[in-house]
PDB file of C-alpha atoms in Angstrom:
ATOM      1  CA  UNK A 226      37.411   8.119  20.843  1.00 39.00           C
ATOM      2  CA  UNK A 227      37.022   8.328  17.418  1.00 42.00           C
ATOM      3  CA  UNK A 228      40.281   7.399  17.226  1.00 46.00           C
ATOM      4  CA  UNK A 229      41.860   5.835  20.385  1.00 48.00           C
ATOM      5  CA  UNK A 230      45.806   6.568  18.709  1.00 56.00           C
ATOM      6  CA  UNK A 231      47.134   9.949  20.519  1.00 53.00           C
ATOM      7  CA  UNK A 232      49.326  11.473  18.652  1.00 61.00           C
ATOM      8  CA  UNK A 233      52.308  12.999  20.697  1.00 57.00           C
ATOM      9  CA  UNK A 234      53.943  15.396  19.367  1.00 59.00           C
ATOM     10  CA  UNK A 235      57.854  16.275  20.354  1.00 56.00           C
ATOM     11  CA  UNK A 236      59.779  19.281  19.010  1.00 50.00           C
ATOM     12  CA  UNK A 237      61.332  21.704  21.911  1.00 48.00           C
ATOM     13  CA  UNK A 238      59.649  24.834  19.492  1.00 54.00           C
ATOM     14  CA  UNK A 239      56.294  24.039  20.710  1.00 52.00           C
ATOM     15  CA  UNK A 240      57.115  24.982  24.341  1.00 58.00           C
ATOM     16  CA  UNK A 241      55.989  29.166  23.334  1.00 55.00           C
ATOM     17  CA  UNK A 242      54.015  28.353  20.544  1.00 55.00           C
ATOM     18  CA  UNK A 243      51.759  26.130  22.402  1.00 57.00           C
ATOM     19  CA  UNK A 244      51.814  27.216  26.262  1.00 66.00           C
ATOM     20  CA  UNK A 245      52.698  31.181  25.185  1.00 73.00           C
ATOM     21  CA  UNK A 246      53.894  34.923  26.695  1.00 82.00           C
ATOM     22  CA  UNK A 247      52.659  33.791  29.879  1.00 85.00           C
ATOM     23  CA  UNK A 248      53.846  30.234  30.577  1.00 84.00           C
ATOM     24  CA  UNK A 249      57.030  31.531  30.282  1.00 85.00           C
ATOM     25  CA  UNK A 250      56.381  34.940  32.007  1.00 89.00           C
ATOM     26  CA  UNK A 251      56.150  32.929  34.936  1.00 90.00           C
ATOM     27  CA  UNK A 252      59.107  30.200  33.716  1.00 89.00           C
ATOM     28  CA  UNK A 253      61.432  32.886  34.780  1.00 91.00           C
ATOM     29  CA  UNK A 254      60.294  33.625  37.760  1.00 92.00           C
ATOM     30  CA  UNK A 255      60.452  29.528  39.065  1.00 93.00           C
ATOM     31  CA  UNK A 256      64.118  30.667  37.634  1.00 94.00           C
ATOM     32  CA  UNK A 257      64.335  33.331  40.122  1.00 93.00           C
ATOM     33  CA  UNK A 258      62.657  31.391  42.955  1.00 94.00           C
ATOM     34  CA  UNK A 259      64.394  27.900  42.486  1.00 94.00           C
ATOM     35  CA  UNK A 260      67.621  30.412  42.343  1.00 94.00           C
ATOM     36  CA  UNK A 261      66.809  32.081  44.748  1.00 93.00           C
ATOM     37  CA  UNK A 262      65.769  28.512  47.209  1.00 94.00           C
ATOM     38  CA  UNK A 263      69.923  27.110  46.506  1.00 95.00           C
ATOM     39  CA  UNK A 264      70.863  30.325  47.763  1.00 94.00           C
ATOM     40  CA  UNK A 265      69.462  30.954  50.974  1.00 93.00           C
ATOM     41  CA  UNK A 266      70.268  26.543  51.262  1.00 94.00           C
ATOM     42  CA  UNK A 267      74.323  27.399  50.330  1.00 95.00           C
ATOM     43  CA  UNK A 268      73.772  30.206  53.062  1.00 94.00           C
ATOM     44  CA  UNK A 269      72.517  28.896  55.894  1.00 94.00           C
ATOM     45  CA  UNK A 270      72.652  24.934  55.747  1.00 94.00           C
ATOM     46  CA  UNK A 271      69.156  24.410  55.633  1.00 94.00           C
ATOM     47  CA  UNK A 272      68.162  20.419  53.545  1.00 94.00           C
ATOM     48  CA  UNK A 273      65.127  22.138  53.911  1.00 94.00           C
ATOM     49  CA  UNK A 274      65.272  24.525  51.324  1.00 94.00           C
ATOM     50  CA  UNK A 275      67.403  22.028  49.494  1.00 95.00           C
ATOM     51  CA  UNK A 276      65.275  20.455  48.994  1.00 95.00           C
ATOM     52  CA  UNK A 277      62.679  22.751  47.703  1.00 95.00           C
ATOM     53  CA  UNK A 278      65.346  23.878  44.886  1.00 96.00           C
ATOM     54  CA  UNK A 279      65.141  20.127  43.782  1.00 95.00           C
ATOM     55  CA  UNK A 280      61.273  19.933  43.437  1.00 95.00           C
ATOM     56  CA  UNK A 281      60.979  23.481  42.507  1.00 95.00           C
ATOM     57  CA  UNK A 282      63.687  23.358  39.202  1.00 94.00           C
ATOM     58  CA  UNK A 283      61.524  20.205  37.914  1.00 92.00           C
ATOM     59  CA  UNK A 284      58.275  21.762  37.598  1.00 92.00           C
ATOM     60  CA  UNK A 285      56.915  21.612  34.689  1.00 86.00           C
ATOM     61  CA  UNK A 286      60.267  21.094  32.471  1.00 84.00           C
ATOM     62  CA  UNK A 287      59.140  18.703  30.587  1.00 76.00           C
ATOM     63  CA  UNK A 288      55.806  18.866  28.953  1.00 74.00           C
ATOM     64  CA  UNK A 289      54.011  16.622  26.546  1.00 75.00           C
ATOM     65  CA  UNK A 290      52.539  17.951  24.101  1.00 74.00           C
ATOM     66  CA  UNK A 291      49.207  15.843  21.851  1.00 76.00           C
ATOM     67  CA  UNK A 292      46.921  15.980  19.527  1.00 75.00           C
ATOM     68  CA  UNK A 293      43.154  15.402  21.075  1.00 74.00           C
ATOM     69  CA  UNK A 294      42.438  12.246  17.986  1.00 75.00           C
ATOM     70  CA  UNK A 295      37.889  14.170  18.888  1.00 77.00           C
ATOM     71  CA  UNK A 296      38.267  18.084  17.502  1.00 76.00           C
ATOM     72  CA  UNK A 297      42.057  17.979  16.516  1.00 73.00           C
ATOM     73  CA  UNK A 298      43.218  20.816  19.088  1.00 73.00           C
ATOM     74  CA  UNK A 299      47.307  20.655  20.003  1.00 69.00           C
ATOM     75  CA  UNK A 300      47.155  20.561  23.773  1.00 70.00           C
ATOM     76  CA  UNK A 301      49.949  19.707  26.214  1.00 70.00           C
ATOM     77  CA  UNK A 302      50.520  18.497  30.243  1.00 72.00           C
ATOM     78  CA  UNK A 303      53.602  18.236  32.715  1.00 73.00           C
ATOM     79  CA  UNK A 304      54.893  15.274  34.071  1.00 72.00           C
ATOM     80  CA  UNK A 305      55.631  16.470  36.647  1.00 84.00           C
ATOM     81  CA  UNK A 306      53.964  19.352  39.375  1.00 89.00           C
ATOM     82  CA  UNK A 307      56.856  20.773  42.110  1.00 93.00           C
ATOM     83  CA  UNK A 308      53.505  21.783  44.841  1.00 93.00           C
ATOM     84  CA  UNK A 309      55.834  24.188  46.406  1.00 94.00           C
ATOM     85  CA  UNK A 310      54.059  27.532  47.688  1.00 89.00           C
ATOM     86  CA  UNK A 311      56.061  30.502  45.130  1.00 90.00           C
ATOM     87  CA  UNK A 312      56.521  28.296  42.393  1.00 93.00           C
ATOM     88  CA  UNK A 313      54.168  30.165  40.017  1.00 93.00           C
ATOM     89  CA  UNK A 314      53.159  27.393  38.024  1.00 91.00           C
ATOM     90  CA  UNK A 315      51.447  25.879  41.346  1.00 93.00           C
ATOM     91  CA  UNK A 316      50.502  28.995  42.792  1.00 93.00           C
ATOM     92  CA  UNK A 317      48.275  29.030  39.373  1.00 91.00           C
ATOM     93  CA  UNK A 318      47.269  25.953  39.594  1.00 90.00           C
ATOM     94  CA  UNK A 319      45.893  26.529  42.804  1.00 91.00           C
ATOM     95  CA  UNK A 320      44.275  30.434  42.305  1.00 90.00           C
ATOM     96  CA  UNK A 321      42.439  28.878  39.522  1.00 91.00           C
ATOM     97  CA  UNK A 322      41.301  26.033  42.061  1.00 91.00           C
ATOM     98  CA  UNK A 323      40.050  28.030  45.114  1.00 89.00           C
ATOM     99  CA  UNK A 324      39.027  30.592  42.541  1.00 89.00           C
ATOM    100  CA  UNK A 325      36.077  27.691  41.206  1.00 91.00           C
ATOM    101  CA  UNK A 326      35.487  26.610  45.064  1.00 90.00           C
ATOM    102  CA  UNK A 327      34.660  30.488  45.958  1.00 89.00           C
ATOM    103  CA  UNK A 328      32.228  31.026  42.942  1.00 88.00           C
ATOM    104  CA  UNK A 329      30.369  27.831  44.100  1.00 90.00           C
ATOM    105  CA  UNK A 330      30.447  29.584  47.863  1.00 90.00           C
ATOM    106  CA  UNK A 331      28.975  32.875  46.653  1.00 89.00           C
ATOM    107  CA  UNK A 332      26.426  32.113  45.013  1.00 89.00           C
ATOM    108  CA  UNK A 333      25.244  30.354  48.009  1.00 91.00           C
ATOM    109  CA  UNK A 334      24.639  33.782  49.763  1.00 91.00           C
ATOM    110  CA  UNK A 335      21.899  35.852  49.818  1.00 91.00           C
ATOM    111  CA  UNK A 336      23.773  39.264  49.861  1.00 91.00           C
ATOM    112  CA  UNK A 337      27.570  39.026  49.615  1.00 93.00           C
ATOM    113  CA  UNK A 338      30.129  41.460  51.376  1.00 95.00           C
ATOM    114  CA  UNK A 339      33.667  42.045  50.890  1.00 95.00           C
ATOM    115  CA  UNK A 340      35.674  43.255  53.950  1.00 96.00           C
ATOM    116  CA  UNK A 341      39.077  44.457  53.403  1.00 96.00           C
ATOM    117  CA  UNK A 342      40.625  44.624  57.184  1.00 97.00           C
ATOM    118  CA  UNK A 343      44.204  45.351  57.448  1.00 96.00           C
ATOM    119  CA  UNK A 344      47.015  46.810  59.986  1.00 95.00           C
ATOM    120  CA  UNK A 345      49.097  49.351  60.509  1.00 92.00           C
ATOM    121  CA  UNK A 346      52.809  48.854  60.362  1.00 88.00           C
ATOM    122  CA  UNK A 347      55.228  48.467  63.152  1.00 89.00           C
ATOM    123  CA  UNK A 348      58.590  49.921  63.256  1.00 86.00           C
ATOM    124  CA  UNK A 349      61.644  46.301  62.427  1.00 85.00           C
ATOM    125  CA  UNK A 350      58.537  43.964  62.632  1.00 89.00           C
ATOM    126  CA  UNK A 351      59.401  41.028  60.240  1.00 88.00           C
ATOM    127  CA  UNK A 352      56.722  38.913  57.586  1.00 88.00           C
ATOM    128  CA  UNK A 353      56.108  36.366  59.712  1.00 89.00           C
ATOM    129  CA  UNK A 354      55.338  38.711  63.438  1.00 93.00           C
ATOM    130  CA  UNK A 355      53.357  40.906  60.883  1.00 94.00           C
ATOM    131  CA  UNK A 356      51.473  37.739  60.089  1.00 94.00           C
ATOM    132  CA  UNK A 357      50.887  36.212  63.070  1.00 96.00           C
ATOM    133  CA  UNK A 358      50.369  39.738  64.597  1.00 96.00           C
ATOM    134  CA  UNK A 359      46.944  39.353  62.145  1.00 97.00           C
ATOM    135  CA  UNK A 360      46.370  36.400  62.695  1.00 97.00           C
ATOM    136  CA  UNK A 361      46.218  36.484  65.846  1.00 97.00           C
ATOM    137  CA  UNK A 362      43.724  40.205  65.346  1.00 97.00           C
ATOM    138  CA  UNK A 363      41.697  38.582  63.361  1.00 97.00           C
ATOM    139  CA  UNK A 364      40.349  35.243  66.697  1.00 97.00           C
ATOM    140  CA  UNK A 365      39.703  38.371  68.722  1.00 98.00           C
ATOM    141  CA  UNK A 366      37.927  39.389  65.875  1.00 98.00           C
ATOM    142  CA  UNK A 367      35.465  36.508  64.863  1.00 97.00           C
ATOM    143  CA  UNK A 368      34.554  36.570  68.311  1.00 97.00           C
ATOM    144  CA  UNK A 369      33.167  39.428  68.933  1.00 98.00           C
ATOM    145  CA  UNK A 370      29.559  39.907  69.732  1.00 97.00           C
ATOM    146  CA  UNK A 371      29.152  42.352  66.870  1.00 97.00           C
ATOM    147  CA  UNK A 372      30.630  40.440  64.704  1.00 98.00           C
ATOM    148  CA  UNK A 373      28.405  37.308  65.471  1.00 97.00           C
ATOM    149  CA  UNK A 374      25.348  40.037  64.799  1.00 97.00           C
ATOM    150  CA  UNK A 375      26.933  40.705  61.301  1.00 97.00           C
ATOM    151  CA  UNK A 376      28.231  37.718  59.835  1.00 97.00           C
ATOM    152  CA  UNK A 377      26.581  34.448  59.633  1.00 96.00           C
ATOM    153  CA  UNK A 378      29.032  32.766  57.149  1.00 94.00           C
ATOM    154  CA  UNK A 379      32.715  33.969  55.907  1.00 95.00           C
ATOM    155  CA  UNK A 380      35.292  32.951  53.833  1.00 93.00           C
ATOM    156  CA  UNK A 381      38.812  34.334  54.881  1.00 94.00           C
ATOM    157  CA  UNK A 382      42.059  34.854  52.746  1.00 92.00           C
ATOM    158  CA  UNK A 383      45.474  36.334  54.310  1.00 92.00           C
ATOM    159  CA  UNK A 384      46.947  37.965  51.177  1.00 92.00           C
ATOM    160  CA  UNK A 385      50.640  40.121  51.075  1.00 88.00           C
ATOM    161  CA  UNK A 386      51.919  42.963  49.006  1.00 87.00           C
ATOM    162  CA  UNK A 387      55.035  45.173  48.932  1.00 81.00           C
ATOM    163  CA  UNK A 388      55.238  48.819  48.751  1.00 81.00           C
ATOM    164  CA  UNK A 389      57.546  51.971  50.556  1.00 82.00           C
ATOM    165  CA  UNK A 390      57.312  50.102  54.150  1.00 81.00           C
ATOM    166  CA  UNK A 391      58.086  46.520  53.321  1.00 82.00           C
ATOM    167  CA  UNK A 392      55.786  43.921  53.581  1.00 85.00           C
ATOM    168  CA  UNK A 393      52.219  44.244  54.503  1.00 92.00           C
ATOM    169  CA  UNK A 394      49.733  40.905  55.372  1.00 93.00           C
ATOM    170  CA  UNK A 395      46.080  42.363  55.096  1.00 96.00           C
ATOM    171  CA  UNK A 396      42.641  39.947  55.014  1.00 96.00           C
ATOM    172  CA  UNK A 397      40.034  39.463  52.503  1.00 95.00           C
ATOM    173  CA  UNK A 398      37.303  37.826  53.457  1.00 95.00           C
ATOM    174  CA  UNK A 399      33.830  37.360  51.864  1.00 95.00           C
ATOM    175  CA  UNK A 400      31.509  37.355  53.790  1.00 95.00           C
ATOM    176  CA  UNK A 401      27.120  36.730  54.179  1.00 95.00           C
ATOM    177  CA  UNK A 402      24.520  38.143  56.860  1.00 95.00           C
ATOM    178  CA  UNK A 403      22.847  41.587  57.978  1.00 95.00           C
ATOM    179  CA  UNK A 404      23.759  45.050  57.024  1.00 95.00           C
ATOM    180  CA  UNK A 405      27.095  46.260  59.091  1.00 96.00           C
ATOM    181  CA  UNK A 406      27.362  50.310  59.264  1.00 96.00           C
ATOM    182  CA  UNK A 407      31.233  50.780  58.368  1.00 96.00           C
ATOM    183  CA  UNK A 408      31.662  53.248  61.128  1.00 96.00           C
ATOM    184  CA  UNK A 409      30.684  50.074  63.729  1.00 97.00           C
ATOM    185  CA  UNK A 410      33.167  47.669  61.470  1.00 97.00           C
ATOM    186  CA  UNK A 411      35.407  49.921  61.763  1.00 97.00           C
ATOM    187  CA  UNK A 412      35.026  50.688  65.524  1.00 97.00           C
ATOM    188  CA  UNK A 413      34.957  46.351  66.368  1.00 98.00           C
ATOM    189  CA  UNK A 414      38.073  46.340  64.372  1.00 98.00           C
ATOM    190  CA  UNK A 415      39.972  49.040  65.694  1.00 97.00           C
ATOM    191  CA  UNK A 416      38.638  47.390  69.239  1.00 97.00           C
ATOM    192  CA  UNK A 417      40.639  44.316  68.853  1.00 97.00           C
ATOM    193  CA  UNK A 418      43.923  46.527  67.554  1.00 96.00           C
ATOM    194  CA  UNK A 419      43.581  46.468  63.317  1.00 95.00           C
ATOM    195  CA  UNK A 420      43.589  48.991  61.383  1.00 95.00           C
ATOM    196  CA  UNK A 421      42.065  50.740  58.062  1.00 95.00           C
ATOM    197  CA  UNK A 422      39.184  48.389  57.415  1.00 96.00           C
ATOM    198  CA  UNK A 423      36.757  48.557  53.863  1.00 95.00           C
ATOM    199  CA  UNK A 424      34.002  47.057  53.504  1.00 95.00           C
ATOM    200  CA  UNK A 425      31.127  46.781  49.879  1.00 93.00           C
ATOM    201  CA  UNK A 426      28.930  44.533  48.184  1.00 91.00           C
ATOM    202  CA  UNK A 427      30.498  42.409  45.943  1.00 87.00           C
ATOM    203  CA  UNK A 428      28.744  39.561  43.689  1.00 77.00           C
ATOM    204  CA  UNK A 429      30.344  36.406  41.611  1.00 70.00           C
ATOM    205  CA  UNK A 430      32.151  38.344  39.002  1.00 70.00           C
ATOM    206  CA  UNK A 431      34.533  39.820  41.124  1.00 69.00           C
TER     207      UNK A 431
END
């Protein structure tokens, strides 16, 4: 360090100026998520929910601002991260870390392809039951001879969205291997109970 003394800065007005609108947007979501955990605790009495509420309510709440002695840039860090899934601050950090790993993984592939297997909705099915059904289909799919003949390596992600039909769990899979006709892929996925499936080429920039 050019100067061993750090310039620590205090002031609440720094939060919006340094962390920006994106941080404030995540803060709004964090507060809603925190309140929902507390409400669920009062409704169910589940101590686990209370513990998660307390963790989320403190996440990223006391940023420490400092000016770097070398380049003079104003930066920030946080004294506490809750690491609770659903917390927008921690989910963003987790997403950045995973994206870096995926980029490294893709740089080692010979011919990356992007597969999106989905499942059809079943009336009255809960989100958790739908996820378990998707996991079971994925397990059977990976055991198929057709899958093993076309895929030499893969990384799998579960994603959930919400629309008119409610929660919708599906998969995103980045694979390496041999050419797989879309019609044959669809037949293989349908044989284990799956619904619509898509496959396309994909590169590191995606």
